[in-house]
């Protein structure tokens, strides 16, 4: 299920938005926003805390703690309900359009009585928005783009939200008597970046008890279809979950079929036809006699078709069947291969947890090394200074001595400016163990300018990793427009790694770009970009995405032993310094 912390955080954020759009106290709105972030990133489950425990969370005072208690006890907060009803549901939908936001949504309602996305589209086409103060041609373009993004997401949800629900369902159904197997399949098992619906499979002789337990789950809001083989529900969050109960004997065939993708299945069925066989969700059969050959495990099915077992993250019809036939499937990177995280934050900038807590949480994950990479001074709102950075370095060195099994590295996340410059000159950057550099602004520069900017960052000798390279936010902000092939080429030439940012809203680079970049011989770093201790666990989504990009441990620098990683960082520096010299002479 969705973590109670995330649920409470979303509620408080909504309240902050509601205060803002109804012209309430800006200070109060900000207080709720801060509390929302603090609760979202808090290590302990808020539903286990009382008012006193809640007030120990940073930025949570009495009145916020009381509201959280009320919510956890009753499922709603009366003050928030009151504000909610004052705003039409359609306007709240408008608020969620990326690049429109609460204030502008409210202005549209007050000035033009627009209270739905359709009405907004009409008004845009009739150019009526231009008469409203604060709306120009550029705003119109942004809004159109925002609506397109929202519609493209088409009700699909982020990987982590789907995973939380699926794991909860699987654990509940596994406890039902007669359960011989239970797992999730579909796009979630393939770790696709967004999920349309969740597909859960159970192996059991009788299905009724599972269908009943499923329909009766506390977060089931609606039973869409209740049958003997399949039941579909909608959760309180509007997410559809399909449950299928399979006879234990056909578990492997069912799992293979419902894992998909459809395109992969078509490819595999072609293989079956070539062997004069027929493959269905019930098993692999002789085409002529209809006699069953095998159905119990995926391995047996693939094997009988002359294929090795194909990892679900590869099942997208991107050449995996042909590679399997040639015996050339990649040995994919796994979460166990990850030895460290090279992009993380603390409360020195916009993180939520102090350095000590982040480092302790990293050590608890069994990492061999861990880099702290707080934001640098060019992101002005983070108020970083040289002094603060150097003081943090002292503390990092101390922690490094205290942690026997884990090396603590001092890094930074630099800001790639509009021209590709970064925050500090070389002599200051030299003092860091590792520098990540990322784009955080100027998203709409021309393609040429974006490309030049990223390449310049790669050419900086001290930049070891380009963070979240496309800067997309899934369902919210598109990728910047750049010639990424040229950027990948520059990364390979300068020994700069590309990040696979594991935050479920980013997953950046995504699978397709990873596949493209890999052809240039680029190395990758799979990083959590954690801003709080629970975010360290996002690593699994980064690894899933890396697998979808066919990456092996050799491709991923943070699976390497520290010595090899250090050599990579050193060589990257020397190579860029050398290339800079040769272009100058
Ligand atoms: P989603 O839910 O849009 O994120 O994507 P999937 O891949 O989970 O798709 P879904 O839920 O419609 O179906 C789950 C799997 O079941 C799908 O990946 C492959 C299999 N499947 C469903 N319908 C068909 C079909 O008509 N033909 C074939 N070959 N496979 C199907
Ligand atoms: Ca699905
Ligand atoms: Ca489905
Ligand atoms: Zn970051």
Coordinates of C-alpha atoms and ligand atoms in Angstrom, one line a residue:
X1 CA 0.0 0.0 0.0
X2 CA 1.0 3.6 -0.4
X3 CA 3.1 4.5 2.7
X4 CA 1.0 6.4 5.2
X5 CA 3.7 9.1 5.2
X6 CA 3.2 9.7 1.4
X7 CA -0.6 9.8 1.9
X8 CA -0.3 12.3 4.7
X9 CA 2.3 14.3 2.7
X10 CA -0.1 14.5 -0.3
X11 CA -2.9 15.7 1.9
X12 CA -0.9 18.4 3.5
X13 CA 0.5 19.5 0.1
X14 CA -3.1 19.7 -1.2
X15 CA -4.0 21.9 1.8
X16 CA -1.1 24.1 1.1
X17 CA -2.3 24.5 -2.5
X18 CA -5.8 25.2 -1.4
X19 CA -4.6 27.9 1.0
X20 CA -2.6 29.4 -1.8
X21 CA -5.3 29.5 -4.4
X22 CA -8.0 30.8 -2.0
X23 CA -5.7 33.7 -1.3
X24 CA -4.9 32.6 2.2
X25 CA -1.8 33.3 4.3
X26 CA 1.3 32.6 2.2
X27 CA 3.3 31.9 5.3
X28 CA 0.8 29.3 6.4
X29 CA 0.8 27.7 3.0
X30 CA 4.5 27.4 3.1
X31 CA 4.4 25.9 6.5
X32 CA 2.1 23.1 5.3
X33 CA 4.3 22.6 2.3
X34 CA 7.4 22.2 4.5
X35 CA 5.6 19.8 6.8
X36 CA 4.4 17.7 3.9
X37 CA 8.0 17.3 2.6
X38 CA 9.3 16.5 6.1
X39 CA 6.6 13.8 6.7
X40 CA 7.1 12.3 3.2
X41 CA 10.8 11.9 4.0
X42 CA 10.5 10.8 7.6
X43 CA 12.0 7.5 8.4
X44 CA 9.3 6.2 10.8
X45 CA 5.8 5.3 9.7
X46 CA 3.6 8.2 10.8
X47 CA 0.6 6.0 11.4
X48 CA 2.5 4.5 14.4
X49 CA 3.1 7.9 16.0
X50 CA 1.0 9.9 18.5
X51 CA 0.7 13.7 18.5
X52 CA 3.9 13.9 20.6
X53 CA 5.8 11.6 18.3
X54 CA 4.6 13.6 15.3
X55 CA 5.8 16.8 16.7
X56 CA 9.3 15.5 16.8
X57 CA 9.3 15.6 12.9
X58 CA 11.0 18.8 11.7
X59 CA 8.5 21.5 10.7
X60 CA 5.6 19.7 12.3
X61 CA 3.9 21.9 15.1
X62 CA 0.9 21.3 17.2
X63 CA -1.8 22.3 14.7
X64 CA -0.3 20.2 11.9
X65 CA 0.2 17.2 14.3
X66 CA -3.4 17.5 15.4
X67 CA -4.6 17.4 11.8
X68 CA -2.5 14.3 11.1
X69 CA -3.9 12.6 14.1
X70 CA -7.4 13.4 13.0
X71 CA -6.7 12.1 9.5
X72 CA -5.1 8.8 10.8
X73 CA -8.1 8.3 13.1
X74 CA -11.0 9.3 10.9
X75 CA -9.7 9.3 7.3
X76 CA -10.3 13.0 6.8
X77 CA -9.6 16.4 8.3
X78 CA -12.6 18.7 8.8
X79 CA -10.7 22.0 8.2
X80 CA -9.4 20.6 4.9
X81 CA -12.8 19.3 3.8
X82 CA -14.3 22.8 4.4
X83 CA -11.8 24.4 2.0
X84 CA -12.2 21.6 -0.5
X85 CA -15.9 22.1 -0.9
X86 CA -15.4 25.8 -1.6
X87 CA -13.6 24.9 -4.8
X88 CA -15.3 23.1 -7.6
X89 CA -13.9 19.6 -8.4
X90 CA -13.1 20.7 -12.0
X91 CA -10.9 23.5 -10.7
X92 CA -9.0 21.1 -8.6
X93 CA -8.5 19.0 -11.7
X94 CA -7.2 22.1 -13.5
X95 CA -4.7 22.6 -10.7
X96 CA -3.1 19.3 -11.5
X97 CA -2.2 20.3 -15.0
X98 CA 1.6 20.5 -15.1
X99 CA 2.7 24.1 -15.8
X100 CA -0.6 25.6 -14.9
X101 CA -0.6 25.3 -11.2
X102 CA -3.0 26.3 -8.4
X103 CA -2.9 30.1 -8.7
X104 CA -3.5 30.3 -12.5
X105 CA -6.2 27.6 -12.3
X106 CA -8.1 29.7 -9.7
X107 CA -7.6 32.9 -11.8
X108 CA -9.2 31.1 -14.8
X109 CA -12.1 30.0 -12.7
X110 CA -12.7 33.5 -11.3
X111 CA -12.3 35.4 -14.5
X112 CA -13.7 33.0 -17.1
X113 CA -15.6 30.4 -15.0
X114 CA -13.5 27.7 -16.5
X115 CA -13.8 24.5 -14.4
X116 CA -12.8 21.6 -16.6
X117 CA -10.0 20.6 -19.0
X118 CA -12.4 20.6 -21.9
X119 CA -13.6 24.2 -21.2
X120 CA -10.0 25.2 -20.9
X121 CA -9.1 23.7 -24.3
X122 CA -12.1 25.6 -25.8
X123 CA -11.0 28.8 -24.3
X124 CA -7.4 28.3 -25.6
X125 CA -8.6 27.7 -29.1
X126 CA -10.8 30.8 -29.0
X127 CA -7.9 32.8 -27.6
X128 CA -9.9 34.0 -24.7
X129 CA -7.1 33.4 -22.2
X130 CA -5.1 36.3 -23.6
X131 CA -7.5 38.8 -21.9
X132 CA -6.7 37.4 -18.4
X133 CA -4.0 39.2 -16.5
X134 CA -0.8 37.2 -16.4
X135 CA -1.6 35.0 -19.4
X136 CA 0.3 35.5 -22.6
X137 CA 1.1 33.5 -25.7
X138 CA 3.9 31.7 -24.0
X139 CA 1.6 30.7 -21.1
X140 CA -0.9 29.4 -23.6
X141 CA 1.8 27.2 -25.2
X142 CA 2.9 26.0 -21.7
X143 CA -0.7 25.1 -20.8
X144 CA -1.3 23.2 -24.0
X145 CA 1.9 21.3 -23.4
X146 CA 0.9 20.6 -19.9
X147 CA -2.5 19.1 -21.0
X148 CA -0.7 17.0 -23.6
X149 CA 1.6 15.6 -20.9
X150 CA -1.3 14.9 -18.7
X151 CA -3.2 13.1 -21.4
X152 CA -0.2 11.2 -22.5
X153 CA 0.3 9.9 -19.0
X154 CA -3.3 8.8 -19.6
X155 CA -4.0 7.7 -16.0
X156 CA -0.8 5.6 -15.9
X157 CA 0.9 5.8 -12.5
X158 CA 4.4 5.9 -11.3
X159 CA 6.3 2.6 -10.8
X160 CA 6.8 3.0 -7.0
X161 CA 3.1 3.8 -6.4
X162 CA 2.1 0.6 -8.3
X163 CA 4.8 -1.4 -6.6
X164 CA 3.6 -0.4 -3.1
X165 CA 0.0 -1.5 -3.9
X166 CA 1.1 -4.7 -5.6
X167 CA 3.4 -5.8 -2.8
X168 CA 0.6 -5.3 -0.3
X169 CA -1.9 -7.3 -2.4
X170 CA 0.6 -10.1 -2.9
X171 CA 1.3 -10.3 0.8
X172 CA -2.4 -10.4 1.7
X173 CA -3.3 -13.0 -0.8
X174 CA -0.3 -15.2 0.1
X175 CA -1.8 -15.7 3.5
X176 CA -5.0 -17.1 2.1
X177 CA -5.3 -20.9 2.7
X178 CA -4.6 -22.9 -0.4
X179 CA -2.2 -20.4 -1.9
X180 CA 0.5 -22.2 -3.8
X181 CA 2.1 -19.2 -5.4
X182 CA 1.4 -15.5 -5.7
X183 CA 3.2 -12.7 -7.6
X184 CA 2.6 -9.7 -9.7
X185 CA 3.1 -9.9 -13.5
X186 CA 2.4 -7.4 -16.4
X187 CA 4.3 -4.2 -16.9
X188 CA 5.2 -4.0 -13.2
X189 CA 7.2 -7.2 -13.4
X190 CA 8.9 -5.8 -16.4
X191 CA 9.6 -2.6 -14.4
X192 CA 8.2 -0.3 -17.0
X193 CA 8.5 3.4 -16.0
X194 CA 4.7 3.8 -15.7
X195 CA 2.0 1.3 -15.0
X196 CA -1.5 1.1 -16.6
X197 CA -2.9 -1.5 -14.3
X198 CA -1.5 -4.1 -11.9
X199 CA -1.8 -7.8 -12.8
X200 CA -1.6 -10.2 -9.8
X201 CA -1.5 -14.0 -10.3
X202 CA -2.3 -16.7 -7.7
X203 CA -1.7 -20.4 -8.1
X204 CA -4.4 -22.4 -6.4
X205 CA -6.9 -25.2 -7.0
X206 CA -9.9 -23.2 -5.9
X207 CA -10.3 -19.5 -6.6
X208 CA -13.3 -18.4 -4.5
X209 CA -11.5 -17.6 -1.3
X210 CA -8.9 -15.4 -3.2
X211 CA -11.6 -13.5 -5.1
X212 CA -13.4 -12.8 -1.9
X213 CA -10.3 -11.7 0.0
X214 CA -9.3 -9.5 -2.9
X215 CA -12.7 -7.8 -3.2
X216 CA -12.7 -7.2 0.5
X217 CA -9.3 -5.5 0.8
X218 CA -9.6 -2.3 2.9
X219 CA -8.4 -0.1 0.0
X220 CA -10.8 -1.7 -2.6
X221 CA -13.1 1.1 -3.5
X222 CA -15.0 -0.7 -6.3
X223 CA -15.3 -4.2 -7.7
X224 CA -15.3 -3.8 -11.5
X225 CA -15.8 -7.5 -12.3
X226 CA -16.0 -10.5 -10.1
X227 CA -15.5 -13.9 -11.8
X228 CA -14.1 -17.4 -11.2
X229 CA -10.9 -16.9 -13.1
X230 CA -10.5 -13.1 -12.9
X231 CA -11.6 -10.3 -10.6
X232 CA -10.8 -6.7 -11.2
X233 CA -11.0 -3.9 -8.6
X234 CA -10.4 -0.2 -8.4
X235 CA -8.5 1.0 -5.3
X236 CA -9.4 4.1 -3.3
X237 CA -6.6 5.9 -5.3
X238 CA -8.3 5.0 -8.6
X239 CA -5.8 2.3 -9.6
X240 CA -7.1 -0.9 -11.3
X241 CA -5.8 -4.3 -10.1
X242 CA -6.6 -7.5 -11.9
X243 CA -6.4 -10.8 -10.1
X244 CA -6.2 -14.1 -12.0
X245 CA -6.2 -17.5 -10.2
X246 CA -4.5 -20.2 -12.2
X247 CA -4.4 -24.0 -11.7
X248 CA -0.9 -24.6 -10.1
X249 CA -0.1 -26.9 -13.0
X250 CA -0.2 -24.0 -15.5
X251 CA 1.6 -21.5 -13.3
X252 CA 4.6 -21.1 -15.6
X253 CA 2.5 -20.7 -18.8
X254 CA 0.3 -18.1 -17.1
X255 CA 3.1 -16.2 -15.6
X256 CA 4.9 -16.1 -19.0
X257 CA 1.7 -15.0 -20.7
X258 CA 0.6 -12.3 -18.3
X259 CA 4.0 -10.8 -17.9
X260 CA 4.0 -9.8 -21.5
X261 CA 4.8 -7.6 -23.2
X262 CA 2.3 -8.4 -25.8
X263 CA 5.0 -7.8 -28.5
X264 CA 7.4 -10.2 -26.7
X265 CA 4.7 -12.9 -26.5
X266 CA 4.0 -12.6 -30.2
X267 CA 7.7 -13.2 -30.9
X268 CA 7.8 -16.2 -28.6
X269 CA 4.6 -17.7 -30.1
X270 CA 6.2 -17.4 -33.5
X271 CA 9.1 -19.6 -32.1
X272 CA 6.5 -22.1 -30.9
X273 CA 4.9 -22.2 -34.4
X274 CA 8.3 -22.9 -35.9
X275 CA 8.7 -25.9 -33.6
X276 CA 5.1 -27.1 -34.6
X277 CA 3.9 -26.2 -31.2
X278 CA 1.2 -23.9 -29.8
X279 CA 1.7 -21.6 -26.8
X280 CA -1.1 -20.2 -24.6
X281 CA -1.6 -19.1 -21.1
X282 CA -2.4 -22.7 -20.3
X283 CA 0.8 -24.3 -21.6
X284 CA 2.9 -25.4 -24.5
X285 CA 1.1 -28.0 -26.7
X286 CA 1.8 -30.1 -29.8
X287 CA 0.0 -28.2 -32.6
X288 CA -1.4 -31.4 -34.2
X289 CA -2.3 -33.7 -31.4
X290 CA -3.0 -31.0 -28.8
X291 CA -0.9 -33.0 -26.3
X292 CA 0.5 -30.9 -23.5
X293 CA 4.3 -30.7 -23.4
X294 CA 5.0 -28.4 -20.4
X295 CA 3.4 -25.6 -18.4
X296 CA 4.8 -25.6 -14.9
X297 CA 7.7 -23.1 -15.1
X298 CA 8.8 -20.3 -17.4
X299 CA 12.2 -21.9 -17.6
X300 CA 10.8 -25.1 -19.1
X301 CA 8.7 -23.2 -21.6
X302 CA 11.6 -21.1 -22.9
X303 CA 13.9 -24.1 -22.8
X304 CA 11.6 -26.2 -25.0
X305 CA 11.6 -23.4 -27.5
X306 CA 15.4 -23.4 -27.6
X307 CA 15.7 -20.3 -25.5
X308 CA 17.3 -19.4 -22.1
X309 CA 15.0 -17.9 -19.5
X310 CA 14.6 -14.3 -20.5
X311 CA 14.5 -11.8 -17.6
X312 CA 11.2 -9.9 -17.6
X313 CA 12.9 -6.5 -17.9
X314 CA 14.1 -7.5 -21.3
X315 CA 10.7 -8.8 -22.6
X316 CA 9.9 -5.8 -24.9
X317 CA 10.7 -7.3 -28.3
X318 CA 13.9 -5.3 -28.6
X319 CA 15.9 -8.2 -29.9
X320 CA 15.9 -10.3 -26.8
X321 CA 14.6 -13.5 -28.5
X322 CA 17.2 -13.3 -31.2
X323 CA 19.9 -12.6 -28.6
X324 CA 18.7 -15.6 -26.6
X325 CA 18.8 -17.9 -29.6
X326 CA 22.4 -16.8 -30.2
X327 CA 23.2 -17.3 -26.5
X328 CA 24.0 -13.6 -26.2
X329 CA 21.6 -12.3 -23.6
X330 CA 23.4 -9.8 -21.3
X331 CA 24.2 -10.7 -17.7
X332 CA 22.0 -7.9 -16.3
X333 CA 23.1 -5.7 -13.4
X334 CA 21.1 -6.5 -10.2
X335 CA 20.5 -4.6 -7.0
X336 CA 23.0 -6.9 -5.2
X337 CA 25.7 -5.7 -7.6
X338 CA 25.3 -2.1 -6.5
X339 CA 28.2 -1.3 -4.1
X340 CA 27.3 2.4 -3.5
X341 CA 25.2 5.4 -4.2
X342 CA 26.9 8.4 -5.9
X343 CA 24.2 11.1 -5.7
X344 CA 22.5 11.9 -2.4
X345 CA 21.6 15.0 -0.4
X346 CA 21.4 16.0 3.2
X347 CA 19.6 18.8 5.1
X348 CA 22.6 21.1 4.4
X349 CA 20.7 21.8 1.2
X350 CA 17.2 20.6 0.3
X351 CA 17.5 17.1 1.8
X352 CA 15.5 16.3 4.9
X353 CA 17.8 14.2 7.0
X354 CA 21.1 15.2 8.6
X355 CA 24.4 13.8 7.2
X356 CA 24.8 11.4 10.0
X357 CA 21.4 9.8 9.4
X358 CA 21.9 9.5 5.7
X359 CA 25.3 7.9 6.1
X360 CA 23.9 5.5 8.8
X361 CA 21.0 4.5 6.5
X362 CA 23.5 3.9 3.6
X363 CA 25.6 1.7 5.9
X364 CA 22.6 -0.3 6.9
X365 CA 22.0 -1.1 3.2
X366 CA 25.4 -2.7 3.2
X367 CA 27.1 -0.3 0.8
X368 CA 30.9 -0.4 0.4
X369 CA 30.9 3.3 -0.4
X370 CA 28.6 6.3 -0.4
X371 CA 28.9 9.8 -1.8
X372 CA 27.2 12.8 -0.2
X373 CA 26.5 15.3 -3.1
X374 CA 24.7 18.4 -1.8
X375 CA 23.8 21.2 -4.2
X376 CA 26.4 23.9 -5.0
X377 CA 26.0 27.7 -4.7
X378 CA 24.6 28.5 -8.2
X379 CA 21.2 27.1 -7.1
X380 CA 20.8 30.2 -5.1
X381 CA 17.8 29.1 -3.0
X382 CA 20.0 26.4 -1.5
X383 CA 22.3 29.0 0.1
X384 CA 25.4 26.9 -0.2
X385 CA 28.8 28.6 0.5
X386 CA 32.4 27.4 0.3
X387 CA 32.6 27.5 4.1
X388 CA 29.6 25.2 4.5
X389 CA 30.9 22.8 1.9
X390 CA 34.3 22.6 3.5
X391 CA 32.8 22.1 7.0
X392 CA 30.7 19.3 5.7
X393 CA 33.8 17.8 4.2
X394 CA 35.5 17.7 7.6
X395 CA 32.5 15.9 9.0
X396 CA 32.4 13.5 6.1
X397 CA 36.1 12.6 6.7
X398 CA 35.3 11.9 10.4
X399 CA 32.3 9.7 9.5
X400 CA 34.5 7.9 7.0
X401 CA 36.8 7.0 9.9
X402 CA 33.9 5.9 12.1
X403 CA 32.4 3.6 9.5
X404 CA 34.6 0.6 9.2
X405 CA 32.8 -1.2 6.4
X406 CA 31.9 1.8 4.2
X407 CA 33.9 4.5 2.7
X408 CA 32.1 7.9 2.9
X409 CA 33.0 10.1 -0.1
X410 CA 32.5 13.8 -0.3
X411 CA 31.0 15.1 -3.5
X412 CA 28.6 17.7 -4.8
X413 CA 25.9 18.1 -7.4
X414 CA 26.9 21.0 -9.5
X415 CA 24.5 23.1 -11.5
X416 CA 25.1 23.2 -15.2
X417 CA 24.5 26.9 -16.1
X418 CA 22.9 28.0 -19.4
X419 CA 26.4 28.0 -21.1
X420 CA 27.6 24.8 -19.5
X421 CA 29.6 26.5 -16.8
X422 CA 29.5 25.0 -13.3
X423 CA 29.5 26.5 -9.8
X424 CA 33.2 26.4 -8.9
X425 CA 36.6 26.7 -10.6
X426 CA 38.8 23.7 -11.0
X427 CA 41.0 24.3 -8.0
X428 CA 37.9 24.1 -5.7
X429 CA 36.4 21.2 -7.6
X430 CA 39.6 19.3 -7.3
X431 CA 38.9 18.8 -3.5
X432 CA 35.8 16.7 -4.1
X433 CA 35.9 12.9 -4.5
X434 CA 33.2 12.9 -7.0
X435 CA 31.2 15.7 -8.9
X436 CA 27.8 15.1 -10.4
X437 CA 26.6 17.9 -12.7
X438 CA 23.0 18.5 -13.6
X439 CA 20.6 20.9 -15.4
X440 CA 18.1 22.5 -13.1
X441 CA 16.9 25.5 -15.1
X442 CA 16.8 27.1 -18.6
X443 CA 14.8 24.1 -19.9
X444 CA 13.6 25.8 -23.1
X445 CA 16.9 26.9 -24.7
X446 CA 17.4 26.0 -28.3
X447 CA 18.5 22.5 -29.2
X448 CA 21.9 23.7 -30.3
X449 CA 22.4 25.6 -27.0
X450 CA 21.2 22.7 -24.9
X451 CA 23.6 20.3 -26.7
X452 CA 26.6 22.7 -26.4
X453 CA 25.8 23.2 -22.7
X454 CA 25.7 19.5 -21.9
X455 CA 28.9 18.8 -23.9
X456 CA 30.7 21.6 -22.1
X457 CA 29.8 20.0 -18.8
X458 CA 31.1 16.7 -20.0
X459 CA 34.4 18.4 -21.0
X460 CA 34.9 19.8 -17.5
X461 CA 37.6 17.6 -16.1
X462 CA 36.1 17.5 -12.7
X463 CA 32.6 16.5 -13.8
X464 CA 32.4 12.7 -13.4
X465 CA 28.7 12.1 -13.8
X466 CA 25.9 14.0 -15.7
X467 CA 22.9 13.8 -13.3
X468 CA 19.4 13.2 -14.6
X469 CA 20.5 14.0 -18.1
X470 CA 17.2 14.8 -19.8
X471 CA 15.7 16.5 -16.6
X472 CA 12.3 15.1 -17.5
X473 CA 9.7 14.6 -14.7
X474 CA 7.3 11.8 -15.7
X475 CA 3.9 13.2 -16.4
X476 CA 5.0 16.7 -15.4
X477 CA 7.9 18.0 -17.4
X478 CA 9.2 16.8 -20.8
X479 CA 12.8 16.1 -21.5
X480 CA 14.9 19.0 -22.7
X481 CA 15.5 19.2 -26.4
X482 CA 19.2 18.3 -27.1
X483 CA 21.1 16.2 -29.6
X484 CA 21.7 13.4 -27.1
X485 CA 23.7 11.3 -29.5
X486 CA 26.3 14.1 -29.6
X487 CA 26.1 14.2 -25.7
X488 CA 26.6 10.5 -25.5
X489 CA 29.6 10.7 -27.8
X490 CA 31.1 13.4 -25.7
X491 CA 30.6 11.3 -22.5
X492 CA 32.4 8.4 -24.1
X493 CA 35.2 10.7 -25.3
X494 CA 35.7 12.4 -22.0
X495 CA 35.2 9.5 -19.6
X496 CA 32.0 11.1 -18.1
X497 CA 29.4 8.7 -16.8
X498 CA 25.6 9.2 -17.5
X499 CA 23.3 8.9 -14.5
X500 CA 20.4 6.5 -14.4
X501 CA 18.5 8.6 -11.7
X502 CA 16.4 6.1 -9.8
X503 CA 13.8 8.6 -8.5
X504 CA 10.5 7.1 -9.8
X505 CA 9.4 10.5 -11.1
X506 CA 12.6 10.8 -13.1
X507 CA 14.0 7.4 -14.2
X508 CA 16.5 9.5 -16.2
X509 CA 18.1 8.3 -18.4
X510 CA 15.2 6.1 -19.4
X511 CA 15.5 2.7 -21.0
X512 CA 15.5 3.8 -24.6
X513 CA 18.2 6.5 -24.1
X514 CA 20.3 4.0 -22.1
X515 CA 20.2 1.6 -25.0
X516 CA 21.3 4.3 -27.4
X517 CA 24.0 5.7 -25.1
X518 CA 25.4 2.2 -24.5
X519 CA 26.3 1.9 -28.2
X520 CA 28.7 4.8 -27.8
X521 CA 30.6 2.9 -25.1
X522 CA 29.4 5.2 -22.3
X523 CA 29.5 4.1 -18.6
X524 CA 26.6 4.7 -16.3
X525 CA 26.0 5.5 -12.6
X526 CA 22.7 4.3 -11.1
X527 CA 21.9 6.7 -8.2
X528 CA 19.0 7.3 -5.9
X529 CA 19.3 11.1 -5.7
X530 CA 17.9 10.5 -2.1
X531 CA 16.7 13.6 -0.2
X532 CA 15.7 11.5 2.8
X533 CA 16.6 8.1 4.2
X534 CA 13.6 6.2 2.7
X535 CA 14.5 7.4 -0.8
X536 CA 17.7 5.3 -0.7
X537 CA 15.5 2.4 -1.5
X538 CA 14.5 3.9 -4.9
X539 CA 17.7 2.2 -6.1
X540 CA 15.6 -0.8 -7.1
X541 CA 13.8 1.3 -9.8
X542 CA 17.0 2.6 -11.1
X543 CA 18.4 -0.9 -11.4
X544 CA 15.1 -2.0 -13.1
X545 CA 15.5 0.8 -15.6
X546 CA 19.2 -0.1 -16.2
X547 CA 18.1 -3.7 -16.8
X548 CA 15.6 -2.5 -19.4
X549 CA 18.5 -0.7 -21.0
X550 CA 20.4 -4.1 -21.1
X551 CA 23.1 -2.9 -18.7
X552 CA 25.6 -5.3 -17.1
X553 CA 27.7 -4.7 -14.0
X554 CA 30.6 -3.7 -16.2
X555 CA 28.5 -0.8 -17.6
X556 CA 27.7 0.6 -14.2
X557 CA 30.5 2.3 -12.3
X558 CA 28.9 2.0 -8.9
X559 CA 28.9 -1.8 -9.0
X560 CA 32.7 -1.6 -9.3
X561 CA 35.1 -2.1 -6.4
X562 CA 36.2 1.4 -5.0
X563 CA 39.7 1.1 -6.5
X564 CA 38.3 0.6 -10.0
X565 CA 35.8 3.5 -9.5
X566 CA 38.6 5.8 -8.3
X567 CA 40.7 4.9 -11.4
X568 CA 37.7 5.7 -13.6
X569 CA 37.3 9.1 -11.9
X570 CA 41.1 9.8 -12.1
X571 CA 41.3 8.8 -15.8
X572 CA 38.2 10.9 -16.6
X573 CA 39.9 13.9 -15.2
X574 CA 43.2 13.3 -16.9
X575 CA 41.5 12.7 -20.3
X576 CA 39.6 15.9 -20.2
X577 CA 42.6 17.9 -19.0
X578 CA 44.6 16.4 -21.8
X579 CA 41.9 17.0 -24.5
X580 CA 41.6 20.6 -23.3
X581 CA 45.4 21.0 -23.6
X582 CA 45.5 19.6 -27.1
X583 CA 42.7 21.9 -28.4
X584 CA 44.5 24.9 -26.9
X585 CA 47.9 24.2 -28.5
Ligands
LIG1 P1 0.0 -1.8 -18.7 O1 -1.0 -2.5 -17.8 O2 -0.6 -1.0 -19.7 O3 1.1 -1.1 -17.9 O4 0.8 -2.9 -19.5 P2 0.7 -4.5 -19.4 O5 1.9 -5.1 -20.2 O6 0.7 -4.9 -17.9 O7 -0.6 -4.9 -20.1 P3 -2.0 -5.6 -19.6 O8 -2.3 -5.3 -18.2 O9 -3.0 -5.1 -20.7 O10 -1.8 -7.1 -19.9 C1 -0.8 -7.9 -19.1 C2 -0.1 -8.9 -19.9 O11 -1.0 -9.8 -20.4 C3 0.5 -8.2 -21.2 O12 1.7 -7.7 -21.0 C4 0.5 -9.4 -22.1 C5 -0.7 -10.2 -21.7 N1 -1.8 -10.0 -22.6 C6 -2.9 -9.3 -22.4 N2 -3.7 -9.3 -23.4 C7 -3.0 -9.9 -24.4 C8 -3.3 -10.1 -25.8 O13 -4.4 -9.8 -26.3 N3 -2.4 -10.8 -26.5 C9 -1.2 -11.2 -25.9 N4 -0.3 -11.9 -26.7 N5 -0.9 -11.0 -24.7 C10 -1.8 -10.3 -23.9
LIG2 CA1 -1.0 -4.3 -16.5
LIG3 CA1 -4.3 -5.9 -16.8
LIG4 ZN1 20.3 15.7 -6.6

